[in-house]
PDB file of C-alpha atoms in Angstrom:
ATOM      1  CA  MET A   1     -23.740  -1.176  66.615  1.00 72.00           C
ATOM      2  CA  LEU A   2     -20.473  -3.137  67.330  1.00 81.00           C
ATOM      3  CA  GLU A   3     -17.716  -0.823  67.260  1.00 84.00           C
ATOM      4  CA  ILE A   4     -14.340  -1.643  67.465  1.00 88.00           C
ATOM      5  CA  ARG A   5     -13.174  -0.184  71.356  1.00 86.00           C
ATOM      6  CA  HIS A   6     -16.068  -3.497  71.857  1.00 87.00           C
ATOM      7  CA  LEU A   7     -14.224  -5.962  70.515  1.00 88.00           C
ATOM      8  CA  LYS A   8     -10.592  -5.388  72.081  1.00 88.00           C
ATOM      9  CA  THR A   9     -12.160  -4.670  75.704  1.00 87.00           C
ATOM     10  CA  LEU A  10     -13.478  -8.505  75.338  1.00 88.00           C
ATOM     11  CA  HIS A  11     -10.477  -9.912  73.761  1.00 86.00           C
ATOM     12  CA  ALA A  12      -8.729  -8.118  76.955  1.00 84.00           C
ATOM     13  CA  LEU A  13     -10.596  -9.386  79.509  1.00 85.00           C
ATOM     14  CA  ARG A  14     -10.266 -13.230  77.717  1.00 84.00           C
ATOM     15  CA  GLU A  15      -6.746 -12.312  78.281  1.00 80.00           C
ATOM     16  CA  ALA A  16      -6.450 -10.794  81.868  1.00 80.00           C
ATOM     17  CA  ASP A  17      -8.640 -12.997  83.248  1.00 71.00           C
ATOM     18  CA  SER A  18      -9.902  -9.893  85.574  1.00 77.00           C
ATOM     19  CA  LEU A  19     -11.531  -6.515  84.987  1.00 82.00           C
ATOM     20  CA  VAL A  20      -9.095  -5.121  86.864  1.00 80.00           C
ATOM     21  CA  ASP A  21      -5.726  -6.562  85.025  1.00 81.00           C
ATOM     22  CA  ALA A  22      -8.060  -5.566  81.449  1.00 81.00           C
ATOM     23  CA  ALA A  23      -8.819  -1.894  82.613  1.00 81.00           C
ATOM     24  CA  ASP A  24      -4.732  -1.987  83.219  1.00 79.00           C
ATOM     25  CA  ARG A  25      -3.589  -3.746  79.896  1.00 78.00           C
ATOM     26  CA  LEU A  26      -6.469  -1.380  78.391  1.00 80.00           C
ATOM     27  CA  HIS A  27      -5.556   1.811  80.536  1.00 80.00           C
ATOM     28  CA  LEU A  28      -8.493   2.654  81.893  1.00 83.00           C
ATOM     29  CA  THR A  29     -10.089   2.546  84.653  1.00 85.00           C
ATOM     30  CA  GLN A  30     -12.020  -0.655  86.241  1.00 82.00           C
ATOM     31  CA  SER A  31     -15.316   1.760  86.153  1.00 86.00           C
ATOM     32  CA  ALA A  32     -14.457   2.891  82.818  1.00 86.00           C
ATOM     33  CA  LEU A  33     -14.643  -0.167  82.016  1.00 84.00           C
ATOM     34  CA  SER A  34     -17.364  -1.506  83.672  1.00 86.00           C
ATOM     35  CA  HIS A  35     -19.340   1.362  82.045  1.00 87.00           C
ATOM     36  CA  GLN A  36     -18.811  -0.587  78.581  1.00 86.00           C
ATOM     37  CA  PHE A  37     -19.299  -4.070  79.334  1.00 86.00           C
ATOM     38  CA  LYS A  38     -22.840  -2.344  80.655  1.00 87.00           C
ATOM     39  CA  GLU A  39     -23.569  -0.644  78.001  1.00 86.00           C
ATOM     40  CA  LEU A  40     -21.967  -3.104  74.975  1.00 86.00           C
ATOM     41  CA  GLU A  41     -24.497  -5.956  76.819  1.00 88.00           C
ATOM     42  CA  GLU A  42     -28.176  -3.164  76.929  1.00 87.00           C
ATOM     43  CA  ARG A  43     -27.127  -3.017  72.941  1.00 86.00           C
ATOM     44  CA  MET A  44     -27.007  -6.994  72.535  1.00 88.00           C
ATOM     45  CA  GLY A  45     -29.522  -7.522  74.962  1.00 89.00           C
ATOM     46  CA  MET A  46     -27.785  -9.672  77.128  1.00 89.00           C
ATOM     47  CA  PRO A  47     -24.343 -10.485  79.455  1.00 90.00           C
ATOM     48  CA  LEU A  48     -21.466 -11.193  77.618  1.00 89.00           C
ATOM     49  CA  PHE A  49     -19.420 -12.755  80.960  1.00 88.00           C
ATOM     50  CA  VAL A  50     -20.921 -14.305  83.915  1.00 86.00           C
ATOM     51  CA  ARG A  51     -19.923 -11.798  86.697  1.00 83.00           C
ATOM     52  CA  LYS A  52     -16.990 -13.041  89.716  1.00 80.00           C
ATOM     53  CA  THR A  53     -15.728 -15.395  88.002  1.00 77.00           C
ATOM     54  CA  LYS A  54     -11.980 -16.786  87.521  1.00 76.00           C
ATOM     55  CA  PRO A  55     -10.823 -17.905  84.611  1.00 77.00           C
ATOM     56  CA  VAL A  56     -13.889 -15.482  83.426  1.00 82.00           C
ATOM     57  CA  ARG A  57     -16.727 -17.579  82.005  1.00 87.00           C
ATOM     58  CA  PHE A  58     -18.512 -15.938  78.390  1.00 89.00           C
ATOM     59  CA  THR A  59     -21.967 -16.366  78.151  1.00 92.00           C
ATOM     60  CA  SER A  60     -22.990 -18.275  74.625  1.00 92.00           C
ATOM     61  CA  ALA A  61     -23.082 -14.522  72.979  1.00 91.00           C
ATOM     62  CA  GLY A  62     -19.704 -13.512  74.336  1.00 89.00           C
ATOM     63  CA  LEU A  63     -18.342 -16.491  72.646  1.00 92.00           C
ATOM     64  CA  ARG A  64     -19.376 -15.357  69.961  1.00 92.00           C
ATOM     65  CA  LEU A  65     -18.037 -11.629  69.869  1.00 91.00           C
ATOM     66  CA  LEU A  66     -14.994 -13.252  71.004  1.00 90.00           C
ATOM     67  CA  GLN A  67     -14.672 -15.342  67.838  1.00 91.00           C
ATOM     68  CA  LEU A  68     -15.168 -12.324  65.715  1.00 91.00           C
ATOM     69  CA  ALA A  69     -12.518 -10.717  67.835  1.00 89.00           C
ATOM     70  CA  ASP A  70      -9.658 -13.061  67.450  1.00 88.00           C
ATOM     71  CA  ALA A  71     -11.172 -12.412  63.221  1.00 89.00           C
ATOM     72  CA  THR A  72     -11.158  -8.820  63.168  1.00 90.00           C
ATOM     73  CA  LEU A  73      -8.729  -7.452  65.107  1.00 88.00           C
ATOM     74  CA  PRO A  74      -5.494  -9.249  64.195  1.00 86.00           C
ATOM     75  CA  LEU A  75      -7.749  -8.332  60.168  1.00 87.00           C
ATOM     76  CA  LEU A  76      -7.096  -4.185  62.198  1.00 88.00           C
ATOM     77  CA  ARG A  77      -3.134  -4.542  63.045  1.00 84.00           C
ATOM     78  CA  ALA A  78      -3.092  -5.785  59.572  1.00 80.00           C
ATOM     79  CA  ALA A  79      -4.642  -2.683  58.504  1.00 81.00           C
ATOM     80  CA  GLU A  80      -2.341  -0.493  60.584  1.00 80.00           C
ATOM     81  CA  ARG A  81       1.335  -1.978  59.366  1.00 74.00           C
ATOM     82  CA  ASP A  82       0.200  -1.231  55.588  1.00 69.00           C
ATOM     83  CA  ILE A  83      -0.928   2.452  56.348  1.00 72.00           C
ATOM     84  CA  SER A  84       1.694   3.231  58.172  1.00 70.00           C
ATOM     85  CA  ARG A  85       4.301   1.431  55.214  1.00 63.00           C
ATOM     86  CA  LEU A  86       2.490   4.146  53.029  1.00 55.00           C
ATOM     87  CA  ALA A  87       3.182   7.212  55.612  1.00 64.00           C
ATOM     88  CA  GLY A  88       7.139   5.780  55.755  1.00 62.00           C
ATOM     89  CA  GLY A  89       9.332   3.546  58.295  1.00 59.00           C
ATOM     90  CA  THR A  90       8.749   0.825  56.968  1.00 62.00           C
ATOM     91  CA  ALA A  91      12.485  -0.276  56.965  1.00 66.00           C
ATOM     92  CA  GLY A  92      14.920  -0.043  59.218  1.00 76.00           C
ATOM     93  CA  ARG A  93      16.854  -2.336  61.466  1.00 84.00           C
ATOM     94  CA  LEU A  94      15.500  -4.097  65.003  1.00 90.00           C
ATOM     95  CA  HIS A  95      19.038  -5.927  67.072  1.00 91.00           C
ATOM     96  CA  MET A  96      18.136  -7.028  70.179  1.00 91.00           C
ATOM     97  CA  ALA A  97      19.406  -9.032  72.503  1.00 90.00           C
ATOM     98  CA  ILE A  98      17.705 -10.901  76.167  1.00 86.00           C
ATOM     99  CA  GLU A  99      19.025 -11.615  79.364  1.00 80.00           C
ATOM    100  CA  CYS A 100      16.575 -14.101  80.229  1.00 75.00           C
ATOM    101  CA  HIS A 101      17.298 -17.496  79.260  1.00 71.00           C
ATOM    102  CA  SER A 102      13.467 -18.599  79.268  1.00 74.00           C
ATOM    103  CA  CYS A 103      12.564 -16.217  77.078  1.00 77.00           C
ATOM    104  CA  PHE A 104      13.040 -18.097  73.968  1.00 74.00           C
ATOM    105  CA  GLN A 105       9.725 -20.214  74.534  1.00 74.00           C
ATOM    106  CA  TRP A 106       7.623 -16.422  73.714  1.00 79.00           C
ATOM    107  CA  LEU A 107      10.312 -14.580  71.914  1.00 85.00           C
ATOM    108  CA  MET A 108      10.467 -16.663  68.618  1.00 85.00           C
ATOM    109  CA  PRO A 109       7.409 -16.704  67.614  1.00 86.00           C
ATOM    110  CA  THR A 110       6.977 -12.545  67.948  1.00 88.00           C
ATOM    111  CA  ILE A 111      10.010 -12.939  66.121  1.00 89.00           C
ATOM    112  CA  ASP A 112       8.304 -14.782  63.711  1.00 89.00           C
ATOM    113  CA  GLN A 113       5.265 -12.525  63.981  1.00 88.00           C
ATOM    114  CA  PHE A 114       7.060  -9.830  62.905  1.00 89.00           C
ATOM    115  CA  ARG A 115       9.065 -10.708  60.172  1.00 89.00           C
ATOM    116  CA  ASP A 116       6.417 -11.417  58.157  1.00 87.00           C
ATOM    117  CA  ALA A 117       4.421  -7.851  58.836  1.00 84.00           C
ATOM    118  CA  TRP A 118       8.182  -6.503  58.587  1.00 87.00           C
ATOM    119  CA  PRO A 119      10.244  -7.961  55.885  1.00 86.00           C
ATOM    120  CA  GLU A 120      12.238  -4.906  55.398  1.00 83.00           C
ATOM    121  CA  VAL A 121      13.588  -4.815  58.748  1.00 87.00           C
ATOM    122  CA  GLU A 122      16.600  -5.932  59.263  1.00 85.00           C
ATOM    123  CA  LEU A 123      16.127  -8.680  62.484  1.00 87.00           C
ATOM    124  CA  ASP A 124      18.890 -10.021  64.415  1.00 88.00           C
ATOM    125  CA  LEU A 125      18.808 -11.383  68.199  1.00 85.00           C
ATOM    126  CA  ALA A 126      21.747 -11.750  70.859  1.00 78.00           C
ATOM    127  CA  SER A 127      22.616 -13.340  73.547  1.00 66.00           C
ATOM    128  CA  GLY A 128      23.186 -10.886  76.230  1.00 53.00           C
ATOM    129  CA  PHE A 129      25.026 -13.539  78.601  1.00 52.00           C
ATOM    130  CA  ALA A 130      28.442 -13.108  77.721  1.00 57.00           C
ATOM    131  CA  PHE A 131      28.412  -9.226  77.438  1.00 66.00           C
ATOM    132  CA  ALA A 132      26.764  -6.177  78.699  1.00 80.00           C
ATOM    133  CA  PRO A 133      23.618  -5.127  76.433  1.00 87.00           C
ATOM    134  CA  LEU A 134      22.479  -1.157  77.839  1.00 90.00           C
ATOM    135  CA  PRO A 135      25.552  -0.430  77.445  1.00 90.00           C
ATOM    136  CA  ALA A 136      25.903  -2.016  73.809  1.00 91.00           C
ATOM    137  CA  LEU A 137      22.594  -0.293  74.018  1.00 93.00           C
ATOM    138  CA  ALA A 138      23.014   3.323  74.388  1.00 92.00           C
ATOM    139  CA  ARG A 139      25.688   3.329  72.517  1.00 91.00           C
ATOM    140  CA  GLY A 140      23.340   2.209  69.673  1.00 90.00           C
ATOM    141  CA  ASP A 141      25.153  -1.801  69.020  1.00 90.00           C
ATOM    142  CA  LEU A 142      21.162  -2.251  69.584  1.00 92.00           C
ATOM    143  CA  ASP A 143      18.366  -1.295  68.802  1.00 94.00           C
ATOM    144  CA  LEU A 144      16.177  -3.293  71.676  1.00 94.00           C
ATOM    145  CA  VAL A 145      16.936  -5.643  74.740  1.00 94.00           C
ATOM    146  CA  VAL A 146      14.625  -8.300  76.603  1.00 92.00           C
ATOM    147  CA  THR A 147      15.923  -7.181  80.622  1.00 90.00           C
ATOM    148  CA  SER A 148      14.231  -7.762  84.336  1.00 86.00           C
ATOM    149  CA  ASP A 149      17.150  -5.512  85.647  1.00 85.00           C
ATOM    150  CA  PRO A 150      16.449  -1.821  84.678  1.00 89.00           C
ATOM    151  CA  LEU A 151      19.800   0.304  84.952  1.00 89.00           C
ATOM    152  CA  ASP A 152      19.477   4.143  84.582  1.00 91.00           C
ATOM    153  CA  ILE A 153      20.767   5.420  81.480  1.00 93.00           C
ATOM    154  CA  ALA A 154      20.205   8.325  79.855  1.00 93.00           C
ATOM    155  CA  GLY A 155      18.230   8.144  76.605  1.00 93.00           C
ATOM    156  CA  ILE A 156      17.244   5.062  77.548  1.00 95.00           C
ATOM    157  CA  THR A 157      13.115   3.956  78.072  1.00 96.00           C
ATOM    158  CA  TYR A 158      12.140   0.688  79.385  1.00 96.00           C
ATOM    159  CA  VAL A 159       7.933   0.406  78.688  1.00 94.00           C
ATOM    160  CA  PRO A 160       7.136  -3.639  80.514  1.00 92.00           C
ATOM    161  CA  LEU A 161       6.360  -5.864  78.933  1.00 90.00           C
ATOM    162  CA  PHE A 162       4.360  -7.814  81.890  1.00 89.00           C
ATOM    163  CA  THR A 163       5.180  -9.399  85.448  1.00 89.00           C
ATOM    164  CA  TYR A 164       5.633 -12.178  87.155  1.00 90.00           C
ATOM    165  CA  GLU A 165       6.247 -14.956  89.688  1.00 92.00           C
ATOM    166  CA  ALA A 166       9.599 -16.975  90.441  1.00 93.00           C
ATOM    167  CA  MET A 167       8.977 -19.930  91.604  1.00 94.00           C
ATOM    168  CA  LEU A 168      11.561 -22.695  93.400  1.00 96.00           C
ATOM    169  CA  ALA A 169      11.023 -26.105  91.651  1.00 96.00           C
ATOM    170  CA  VAL A 170      11.851 -29.013  94.096  1.00 97.00           C
ATOM    171  CA  ALA A 171      11.577 -32.669  93.134  1.00 96.00           C
ATOM    172  CA  ASN A 172       8.294 -34.709  93.841  1.00 96.00           C
ATOM    173  CA  GLN A 173      10.055 -36.226  96.864  1.00 95.00           C
ATOM    174  CA  HIS A 174      12.121 -34.155  98.718  1.00 96.00           C
ATOM    175  CA  PRO A 175      10.747 -33.262 102.590  1.00 95.00           C
ATOM    176  CA  LEU A 176      10.370 -29.059 100.740  1.00 96.00           C
ATOM    177  CA  ALA A 177       7.760 -30.327  98.219  1.00 95.00           C
ATOM    178  CA  SER A 178       5.110 -30.477 101.473  1.00 95.00           C
ATOM    179  CA  LYS A 179       5.958 -27.114 102.790  1.00 95.00           C
ATOM    180  CA  PRO A 180       2.787 -23.952 101.504  1.00 95.00           C
ATOM    181  CA  TYR A 181       5.713 -22.062 100.944  1.00 95.00           C
ATOM    182  CA  ILE A 182       9.331 -21.296 101.397  1.00 97.00           C
ATOM    183  CA  VAL A 183      11.893 -19.835 103.385  1.00 97.00           C
ATOM    184  CA  PRO A 184      15.050 -18.102 103.196  1.00 96.00           C
ATOM    185  CA  GLU A 185      16.782 -20.647 105.651  1.00 96.00           C
ATOM    186  CA  ASP A 186      15.195 -23.277 103.937  1.00 96.00           C
ATOM    187  CA  LEU A 187      17.398 -23.454 100.760  1.00 96.00           C
ATOM    188  CA  LEU A 188      20.946 -22.973 104.025  1.00 96.00           C
ATOM    189  CA  THR A 189      21.405 -27.060 103.157  1.00 95.00           C
ATOM    190  CA  GLU A 190      20.624 -26.662  99.520  1.00 96.00           C
ATOM    191  CA  THR A 191      22.465 -26.803  96.716  1.00 96.00           C
ATOM    192  CA  LEU A 192      20.707 -23.931  94.240  1.00 97.00           C
ATOM    193  CA  ILE A 193      20.798 -24.479  90.290  1.00 96.00           C
ATOM    194  CA  THR A 194      20.729 -21.898  88.632  1.00 92.00           C
ATOM    195  CA  TYR A 195      21.832 -20.125  85.621  1.00 86.00           C
ATOM    196  CA  PRO A 196      25.170 -18.377  84.354  1.00 84.00           C
ATOM    197  CA  VAL A 197      24.585 -15.029  85.154  1.00 81.00           C
ATOM    198  CA  GLU A 198      26.239 -12.887  88.061  1.00 82.00           C
ATOM    199  CA  ARG A 199      24.734 -12.470  91.014  1.00 87.00           C
ATOM    200  CA  ASP A 200      23.680  -9.498  91.268  1.00 84.00           C
ATOM    201  CA  ARG A 201      21.619 -10.435  88.163  1.00 81.00           C
ATOM    202  CA  LEU A 202      19.363 -13.209  90.195  1.00 87.00           C
ATOM    203  CA  ASP A 203      16.290 -12.062  91.597  1.00 89.00           C
ATOM    204  CA  ILE A 204      16.905 -15.570  93.753  1.00 94.00           C
ATOM    205  CA  PHE A 205      19.538 -14.001  95.671  1.00 94.00           C
ATOM    206  CA  THR A 206      18.952  -9.978  95.331  1.00 92.00           C
ATOM    207  CA  ARG A 207      15.466 -10.156  96.417  1.00 93.00           C
ATOM    208  CA  PHE A 208      14.984 -13.588  98.698  1.00 95.00           C
ATOM    209  CA  LEU A 209      18.905 -14.743  99.815  1.00 96.00           C
ATOM    210  CA  GLU A 210      21.080 -11.710 100.748  1.00 95.00           C
ATOM    211  CA  PRO A 211      18.505  -9.711 103.062  1.00 95.00           C
ATOM    212  CA  ALA A 212      17.862 -12.685 104.673  1.00 96.00           C
ATOM    213  CA  ASP A 213      21.802 -12.993 105.086  1.00 96.00           C
ATOM    214  CA  ILE A 214      21.245 -17.297 103.696  1.00 95.00           C
ATOM    215  CA  GLU A 215      23.491 -18.937 101.662  1.00 96.00           C
ATOM    216  CA  PRO A 216      23.113 -22.188  99.853  1.00 96.00           C
ATOM    217  CA  ALA A 217      24.953 -25.027 101.193  1.00 95.00           C
ATOM    218  CA  GLN A 218      26.133 -24.804  97.382  1.00 96.00           C
ATOM    219  CA  VAL A 219      25.185 -23.345  94.104  1.00 96.00           C
ATOM    220  CA  ARG A 220      26.101 -24.485  90.340  1.00 95.00           C
ATOM    221  CA  THR A 221      24.522 -23.068  87.382  1.00 92.00           C
ATOM    222  CA  SER A 222      23.781 -24.448  83.934  1.00 88.00           C
ATOM    223  CA  GLU A 223      22.530 -23.430  80.503  1.00 82.00           C
ATOM    224  CA  LEU A 224      19.473 -25.330  79.297  1.00 84.00           C
ATOM    225  CA  SER A 225      16.865 -25.138  81.515  1.00 86.00           C
ATOM    226  CA  VAL A 226      15.442 -28.805  80.562  1.00 89.00           C
ATOM    227  CA  MET A 227      19.091 -29.447  82.396  1.00 92.00           C
ATOM    228  CA  MET A 228      18.357 -27.700  85.238  1.00 92.00           C
ATOM    229  CA  MET A 229      14.503 -29.213  85.631  1.00 94.00           C
ATOM    230  CA  GLN A 230      16.404 -33.164  84.601  1.00 95.00           C
ATOM    231  CA  LEU A 231      18.872 -32.499  87.456  1.00 95.00           C
ATOM    232  CA  VAL A 232      15.530 -31.087  90.056  1.00 96.00           C
ATOM    233  CA  ALA A 233      13.403 -34.046  89.660  1.00 95.00           C
ATOM    234  CA  SER A 234      16.972 -36.440  90.050  1.00 94.00           C
ATOM    235  CA  GLY A 235      17.606 -35.349  93.504  1.00 94.00           C
ATOM    236  CA  ARG A 236      20.268 -33.099  93.121  1.00 94.00           C
ATOM    237  CA  GLY A 237      19.705 -29.302  93.421  1.00 96.00           C
ATOM    238  CA  VAL A 238      16.059 -26.940  93.783  1.00 97.00           C
ATOM    239  CA  CYS A 239      16.527 -24.786  91.435  1.00 96.00           C
ATOM    240  CA  GLY A 240      15.109 -20.804  90.617  1.00 93.00           C
ATOM    241  CA  MET A 241      12.948 -19.870  87.506  1.00 91.00           C
ATOM    242  CA  PRO A 242      10.143 -17.962  86.751  1.00 90.00           C
ATOM    243  CA  HIS A 243       6.240 -19.788  86.761  1.00 91.00           C
ATOM    244  CA  TRP A 244       5.845 -19.343  83.123  1.00 86.00           C
ATOM    245  CA  ALA A 245       9.286 -21.253  82.486  1.00 87.00           C
ATOM    246  CA  LEU A 246       8.743 -24.103  85.250  1.00 90.00           C
ATOM    247  CA  HIS A 247       4.602 -24.954  84.808  1.00 89.00           C
ATOM    248  CA  GLU A 248       5.938 -26.665  81.611  1.00 86.00           C
ATOM    249  CA  TYR A 249       7.516 -29.666  84.274  1.00 92.00           C
ATOM    250  CA  SER A 250       5.737 -28.756  87.294  1.00 92.00           C
ATOM    251  CA  SER A 251       2.228 -28.953  85.140  1.00 90.00           C
ATOM    252  CA  ARG A 252       3.175 -32.917  84.020  1.00 92.00           C
ATOM    253  CA  GLY A 253       3.965 -33.292  87.076  1.00 93.00           C
ATOM    254  CA  TYR A 254       8.142 -33.749  86.751  1.00 94.00           C
ATOM    255  CA  VAL A 255       8.766 -31.428  89.849  1.00 95.00           C
ATOM    256  CA  LYS A 256       7.187 -29.539  92.193  1.00 95.00           C
ATOM    257  CA  ALA A 257       6.868 -25.513  92.051  1.00 95.00           C
ATOM    258  CA  LYS A 258       7.121 -23.431  95.389  1.00 96.00           C
ATOM    259  CA  ARG A 259       6.144 -19.816  95.843  1.00 95.00           C
ATOM    260  CA  LEU A 260       8.849 -17.832  97.146  1.00 96.00           C
ATOM    261  CA  GLY A 261       8.128 -16.449 100.839  1.00 95.00           C
ATOM    262  CA  GLU A 262       4.600 -16.277 101.859  1.00 94.00           C
ATOM    263  CA  LYS A 263       3.159 -13.362 100.235  1.00 93.00           C
ATOM    264  CA  GLY A 264       5.318 -14.731  96.692  1.00 93.00           C
ATOM    265  CA  LEU A 265       8.264 -12.577  94.774  1.00 94.00           C
ATOM    266  CA  PHE A 266       6.651 -11.005  91.738  1.00 93.00           C
ATOM    267  CA  ALA A 267       9.041  -9.043  88.902  1.00 90.00           C
ATOM    268  CA  THR A 268       8.294  -7.544  85.887  1.00 91.00           C
ATOM    269  CA  LEU A 269      10.015  -8.304  82.958  1.00 91.00           C
ATOM    270  CA  TYR A 270      10.661  -4.711  80.161  1.00 93.00           C
ATOM    271  CA  ALA A 271      11.621  -3.808  77.068  1.00 94.00           C
ATOM    272  CA  ALA A 272      14.894  -1.506  77.410  1.00 96.00           C
ATOM    273  CA  ILE A 273      15.132   0.848  73.915  1.00 96.00           C
ATOM    274  CA  ARG A 274      16.910   3.660  73.338  1.00 94.00           C
ATOM    275  CA  THR A 275      14.126   6.512  73.370  1.00 94.00           C
ATOM    276  CA  ASP A 276      14.494   8.123  70.329  1.00 89.00           C
ATOM    277  CA  MET A 277      12.924   4.744  68.561  1.00 89.00           C
ATOM    278  CA  LEU A 278       9.843   4.648  70.275  1.00 90.00           C
ATOM    279  CA  ASP A 279       8.172   6.634  67.988  1.00 86.00           C
ATOM    280  CA  ALA A 280       9.160   4.192  65.173  1.00 86.00           C
ATOM    281  CA  PRO A 281       6.189   2.108  63.507  1.00 85.00           C
ATOM    282  CA  TYR A 282       7.778  -0.945  63.802  1.00 87.00           C
ATOM    283  CA  MET A 283       8.869  -0.632  67.118  1.00 91.00           C
ATOM    284  CA  ARG A 284       5.425  -0.126  68.395  1.00 89.00           C
ATOM    285  CA  ASP A 285       4.551  -3.180  66.408  1.00 90.00           C
ATOM    286  CA  PHE A 286       7.460  -5.326  67.737  1.00 91.00           C
ATOM    287  CA  LEU A 287       5.904  -4.466  71.581  1.00 91.00           C
ATOM    288  CA  LEU A 288       2.763  -5.225  70.913  1.00 88.00           C
ATOM    289  CA  THR A 289       3.203  -8.458  69.057  1.00 88.00           C
ATOM    290  CA  ALA A 290       5.299  -9.461  71.818  1.00 88.00           C
ATOM    291  CA  LYS A 291       2.389  -8.497  74.416  1.00 86.00           C
ATOM    292  CA  ASP A 292       0.381 -10.054  72.618  1.00 84.00           C
ATOM    293  CA  THR A 293       2.413 -12.783  72.278  1.00 82.00           C
ATOM    294  CA  SER A 294       3.151 -13.669  75.622  1.00 83.00           C
ATOM    295  CA  PHE A 295      -0.066 -12.876  77.533  1.00 80.00           C
ATOM    296  CA  SER A 296      -1.504 -16.168  74.983  1.00 79.00           C
ATOM    297  CA  THR A 297       1.258 -18.179  75.408  1.00 79.00           C
ATOM    298  CA  LEU A 298       3.025 -17.959  78.657  1.00 82.00           C
ATOM    299  CA  ASP A 299       1.357 -19.502  81.998  1.00 81.00           C
ATOM    300  CA  GLY A 300       1.086 -16.781  84.993  1.00 79.00           C
ATOM    301  CA  VAL A 301       1.609 -13.773  83.383  1.00 81.00           C
ATOM    302  CA  SER A 302      -0.041 -10.769  84.332  1.00 81.00           C
ATOM    303  CA  ALA A 303      -0.031  -6.872  83.199  1.00 77.00           C
ATOM    304  CA  VAL A 304       2.336  -4.534  84.977  1.00 77.00           C
ATOM    305  CA  ARG A 305       0.276  -1.773  87.172  1.00 66.00           C
TER     306      ARG A 305
END
């Protein structure tokens, strides 16, 4: 009665929280995905989830099938890895760099899982803050770069990982904490705390302040997210940060997270890879593992549409 695709669709719906996002993750139309669920519910003889709820609320039958998916899909992935090894391409090199200070939160669990699955692959990780990683990727010095700033470089393909919202952290007692959203002019008198990277790699400058011709009163930098949050909480500045990184502090009431602009400021994180490596089995598996880990561990990320 059950097929692997049914388990994958249920798993995707739980991770995506809506039929639209689940369809995107599975590369299906929404109507095709709805048809799959209708077919499965007819086979089961009962509904599997409650329509028009967010987050999606599963019935007892749906939860039982999700338990099966959680047990079965990792075994399926492991079998696919073993078959890939039998077919060759088990050994290789995966040297990567990141251009995202807050990416360690989900990248390290991804690397740990990948290392267990592909022990023959030589794995190395460097920060891309002190050098230009994308040219190094094109030269062959690196094999993968995590970036939110794709450049048009021949021979490099950008695989979208997820979409996230950039937000502003302010102290709980800050006057901006009571505003529904932040406009560029609000930062005219503020000290803006950023990671120590060039302005043209920071969305809060390139896509929020500079289009409005606004310059904050001061800019200071910090390499550590926790130090940035301490500075914000003590009223010594405001800070732009991805929602997933900020959520750890705002959810505990340490700081307030405010939307940048009425409609929000959204960006996409990519894995940059040399095009000739896209079909390497271990590279495909790393990308799948990275996406699974990010959707299961990060708050406020969504599938790229």
